[in-house]
Amino acid sequence: MQPVLSLRGITKSFPGVRALNGVQLDLYPGQVTALIGENGAGKSTIVKILTGIYQPEEGTITVDGRETRFPTAQAAGAAGVTAIHQETVLFDELTVAENIFIGHAPRTRLGLIDTARMQAEAARLLASIHADLNPKARLRDLGIASKHLVAIARALSIDARVVIMDEPTAALSHKEIHELYDLVEVLKAQGKAILFISHKFDEIFRIADRFTVFRDGQFVAEGAMAEVREADLVQMMVGRAVDQIYPKRPASIGAPVLTVAGYSHPTEFADIGFTLHRGEILGFYGLVGAGRSEVMQALFGITKPSKGACKIEGQVKVIRTTAEAVAAGIVYVPEDRGKQGAVKGLPIFQNVTLPSLSRTSRAGFLRLAEEFALARDYTARLDLRAASLDQDVGLLSGGNQQKVVIAKWLATRPRVIILDEPTKGIDIGSKAAVHDFMSELAAQGLAVIMVSSEIPEVLGMSDRVIVMREGRIAAEFAGDQMTPENLVRAAVGIEEAA
Amino acid sequence: MTSLSTRHIPDRLQSPMTRATRSWEALLLLVAIAIFIANSLASPYFLDPWNLSDASFNFTEKALIAFAMAMLVIAGEIDLSVASIIALCSTVMGAAMMAGVPVWGLVALGLGTGLACGAFNGLLVAGFGLPSIVVTIGTMSLFRGLSFIALGDGAYTGYPAGFAWFGQGYVWWVFSFELVLFVVMALLFSILLHRTNFGRLVYVIGNNATAARFSGVRVDRVRFILFLLTGLMSGIAAICLTSRLGSTRPSIATGFELEVVTMVVLGGVSILGGSGSIPGVVIAALVMGLVTFGLGLLNVPGIVMSIIVGALLIGVIALPRLWAMWRR
């Protein structure tokens, strides 16, 4: 079978980083090809090349056996390549039909938009993907899954032949994911070539026909999914066998460090109380929206609690600003790395030293040698991969950005570190490094709070787990009580049949 | 730990020297030198030290404000009320002069009024979280409006002889007080922005104010100080300008704010915040001063001059982009 689209010898560099080095990729009609690789392997770069956003320095793009170029996003669209991104770019204030046909709406003879025809066409497209949506509905009234359907209908409306799905299930619920799988089958039946990017192995094995693996910007292997095992794929991705077991060490739990009592907020949470000890990893589990991040951000001084008190090593502390939290020894690694964690546009070393400037400077004057020394020390401890410490942190992969944010906080020598979804969206290799490091920190006597929605991670890493539901603490589990069933029951509010 | 495979990460790939020679500031310096040579060829009067010294007055006062404005813009804010602050400071000094306040008192009042205006802007932006462009368009009308109420069509004249020194005096040979102040402030602001923790925070906030707050930075305090500093520099500029003109009218310094912003942008400060440097603004001030002076020597009328300055701004900003597009 001849591929619809084929890349050969693609190379793309950024200052200090070779993002892609002579990679190849083939996409076949009616087949799903999974693109697999750690963060930083070059997956996003190849998507941007396929959609005309980046231009490769070397290599060829062949569509239907004819060599071509995608100098602009429009050119890629015209060649039938379309992408559905993690966070799909759509317009909330427009209707479903307008979103589908934006930029290429059918016109009347006067050159005005032919609304009736547009809505009829939209209805036909939505029906072809079994999407039960009203073309006249405003997009802002739809859920995330429905928005995905609109994005897919939009992809079909430009008669796409190659559909790129970049982590399409990241924000979807269980049921919505299954609907997406059905949709992929529909697209396959229509003969579309699909490039599917995902970190989740179960889903790759479920829907992909072929795989291509990249590592550090290099092509590693490709083949049929039927002929490969999960362990082989993992090994290809990381170039070594990865220990799937959580590296939790037996902790020696010490004296209480942080005691929270009666923390409340007018709308987000109520009556939160717990005690955290030295050397302990305390897991916070719950459904999205249970108020876990809000509690943590209140402890870190981002939001103000309306009631309640917090004690650090027995002393009452009032935390009104983040500066006061840092001074009290509480630090927070946020879930939203890009917006709240890393200062993109500034070099790695300046990100690391940001909260420690008072220590690396003298009388308010910067001392670069001290800053580099501190940054070198902590980035090495986290096994950061970067071209130089002077490199823009925005050019790093998600996993490495996370390492920079963690390094930044460790350099302040905190008493309590709060990690909010520390491994969300980062690859297996970096994930293991973060887990490993967390374990080591606890062993050194740091008190760790880990907010996570991944049950294996919560159970694998925590000494104790607090489950939150609708802004309140629903249950607390330790030892044998820490089972997936107990956590889920408490999170959704099913009382255990005693 | 997994640090068995730890790779050594170098501090830098490019030396600071290499980076400097490839910078915007280096390009701008070449432009300045080119204009300097062109001017000296076009007019025999250009290379006279006294003429050059006189010419410096057309940029020094604006440049003083531009240093503070550069920091404000790098932090992602802007202050369009600076020219109106000059008018209000000058009016306060004029009224005090009529009441018989001595020279040192006039200076203190000029600085104090500038600080007060800056504090007012800063309070509205940092304290109440209002957008700075809206706030300062408002205070632009407000401050100058107060000056019009006080003066109407009138003017304060008759400043004491001692007060004239700030705008007309010379420290040594051809070096005027204003020129020396320009050099000193250029150095102080370079140190403040590029060598202190405070300067680092300005860049951090300009690149990502949310992450700055999530890193324990007192973002609003930094913003407030920056407005205060801009107000203070406007007060200093008001003392120099009032002293040089020897009178106060409510229309004093009209249009300065746009020339100050032009200087800042020409100096390579990103109008979106996050990047830029004081040396860049210093060179931009020199470029604008040289262009104005050179055209003046050639008897080019003022209106044509402002067309040329506008074209220069667009040209210098657009050329690197066009160059990059062409190479793609």
PDB file of C-alpha atoms in Angstrom, chain A residues 71 300 302 322-323 332 338-340 342-344 346 350 354-355 357 361 364-366 368 371-372 376 381 383-385 387-390 408-409 436 440, chain B residues 1-3 5-14 19 191 194-198 200-201 203-204 207-208 210-218 274 328:
ATOM      1  CA  PRO A  71       5.304  26.939   3.397  1.00  0.00           C
ATOM      2  CA  PHE A 300       0.608  28.963  49.407  1.00  0.00           C
ATOM      3  CA  ILE A 302      -2.464  32.735  46.287  1.00  0.00           C
ATOM      4  CA  THR A 322       3.132  33.837  48.268  1.00  0.00           C
ATOM      5  CA  ALA A 323       6.184  35.673  49.590  1.00  0.00           C
ATOM      6  CA  TYR A 332       4.048  24.954  45.549  1.00  0.00           C
ATOM      7  CA  GLY A 338       3.285  26.901  31.348  1.00  0.00           C
ATOM      8  CA  LYS A 339       1.344  29.729  32.983  1.00  0.00           C
ATOM      9  CA  GLN A 340       2.158  29.468  36.676  1.00  0.00           C
ATOM     10  CA  ALA A 342       8.048  28.438  34.372  1.00  0.00           C
ATOM     11  CA  VAL A 343       8.815  31.990  33.288  1.00  0.00           C
ATOM     12  CA  LYS A 344       9.173  31.307  29.582  1.00  0.00           C
ATOM     13  CA  LEU A 346      13.923  33.827  30.594  1.00  0.00           C
ATOM     14  CA  GLN A 350      17.192  32.796  36.202  1.00  0.00           C
ATOM     15  CA  LEU A 354      14.144  33.498  41.183  1.00  0.00           C
ATOM     16  CA  PRO A 355      12.917  32.784  44.733  1.00  0.00           C
ATOM     17  CA  LEU A 357      17.747  35.880  44.761  1.00  0.00           C
ATOM     18  CA  SER A 361      22.893  38.426  45.686  1.00  0.00           C
ATOM     19  CA  GLY A 364      20.452  43.731  46.299  1.00  0.00           C
ATOM     20  CA  PHE A 365      23.059  43.390  43.560  1.00  0.00           C
ATOM     21  CA  LEU A 366      23.070  40.282  41.360  1.00  0.00           C
ATOM     22  CA  LEU A 368      25.869  35.784  38.335  1.00  0.00           C
ATOM     23  CA  GLU A 371      23.420  32.124  40.440  1.00  0.00           C
ATOM     24  CA  PHE A 372      25.061  29.749  37.978  1.00  0.00           C
ATOM     25  CA  ARG A 376      24.134  23.980  38.255  1.00  0.00           C
ATOM     26  CA  ARG A 381      20.366  16.807  41.032  1.00  0.00           C
ATOM     27  CA  ASP A 383      19.033  15.267  35.865  1.00  0.00           C
ATOM     28  CA  LEU A 384      17.876  18.147  33.674  1.00  0.00           C
ATOM     29  CA  ARG A 385      18.442  17.842  29.920  1.00  0.00           C
ATOM     30  CA  ALA A 387      21.760  22.716  25.909  1.00  0.00           C
ATOM     31  CA  SER A 388      22.936  25.287  28.444  1.00  0.00           C
ATOM     32  CA  LEU A 389      21.788  26.980  31.629  1.00  0.00           C
ATOM     33  CA  ASP A 390      21.448  30.195  29.633  1.00  0.00           C
ATOM     34  CA  LYS A 408      13.654  26.384  41.732  1.00  0.00           C
ATOM     35  CA  TRP A 409      11.779  25.429  44.895  1.00  0.00           C
ATOM     36  CA  ASP A 436      12.418   8.904  42.325  1.00  0.00           C
ATOM     37  CA  GLU A 440      14.537  10.925  48.021  1.00  0.00           C
TER      38      GLU A 440
ATOM     39  CA  MET B   1      18.803   8.668  42.124  1.00  0.00           C
ATOM     40  CA  THR B   2      18.898   8.354  38.382  1.00  0.00           C
ATOM     41  CA  SER B   3      21.865  10.664  38.174  1.00  0.00           C
ATOM     42  CA  SER B   5      23.732   9.377  33.451  1.00  0.00           C
ATOM     43  CA  THR B   6      23.939  13.031  34.533  1.00  0.00           C
ATOM     44  CA  ARG B   7      25.161  15.103  31.642  1.00  0.00           C
ATOM     45  CA  HIS B   8      27.137  18.209  32.229  1.00  0.00           C
ATOM     46  CA  ILE B   9      25.172  21.297  31.179  1.00  0.00           C
ATOM     47  CA  PRO B  10      27.364  24.248  30.229  1.00  0.00           C
ATOM     48  CA  ASP B  11      26.500  27.649  31.710  1.00  0.00           C
ATOM     49  CA  ARG B  12      26.463  29.403  28.371  1.00  0.00           C
ATOM     50  CA  LEU B  13      26.858  28.507  24.705  1.00  0.00           C
ATOM     51  CA  GLN B  14      27.546  32.079  23.583  1.00  0.00           C
ATOM     52  CA  ARG B  19      25.789  38.066  22.160  1.00  0.00           C
ATOM     53  CA  ILE B 191      22.853  49.293  37.058  1.00  0.00           C
ATOM     54  CA  HIS B 194      20.786  44.981  34.686  1.00  0.00           C
ATOM     55  CA  ARG B 195      22.671  44.460  37.928  1.00  0.00           C
ATOM     56  CA  THR B 196      20.136  44.308  40.768  1.00  0.00           C
ATOM     57  CA  ASN B 197      17.511  41.883  42.033  1.00  0.00           C
ATOM     58  CA  PHE B 198      14.896  44.563  41.419  1.00  0.00           C
ATOM     59  CA  ARG B 200      15.616  40.959  37.456  1.00  0.00           C
ATOM     60  CA  LEU B 201      12.086  41.036  38.887  1.00  0.00           C
ATOM     61  CA  TYR B 203      12.028  41.134  33.502  1.00  0.00           C
ATOM     62  CA  VAL B 204      10.343  38.236  35.321  1.00  0.00           C
ATOM     63  CA  ASN B 207       7.602  37.740  30.823  1.00  0.00           C
ATOM     64  CA  ASN B 208       5.059  36.054  33.083  1.00  0.00           C
ATOM     65  CA  THR B 210       1.403  34.962  37.048  1.00  0.00           C
ATOM     66  CA  ALA B 211       4.443  32.720  37.381  1.00  0.00           C
ATOM     67  CA  ALA B 212       6.205  35.596  39.172  1.00  0.00           C
ATOM     68  CA  ARG B 213       3.420  35.675  41.747  1.00  0.00           C
ATOM     69  CA  PHE B 214       3.541  31.877  42.022  1.00  0.00           C
ATOM     70  CA  SER B 215       7.267  32.249  42.745  1.00  0.00           C
ATOM     71  CA  GLY B 216       6.790  34.532  45.738  1.00  0.00           C
ATOM     72  CA  VAL B 217       7.452  37.814  43.913  1.00  0.00           C
ATOM     73  CA  ARG B 218       5.543  40.843  45.270  1.00  0.00           C
ATOM     74  CA  GLY B 274       9.729  41.169  28.773  1.00  0.00           C
ATOM     75  CA  ARG B 328      13.000  32.333   4.895  1.00  0.00           C
TER      76      ARG B 328
END
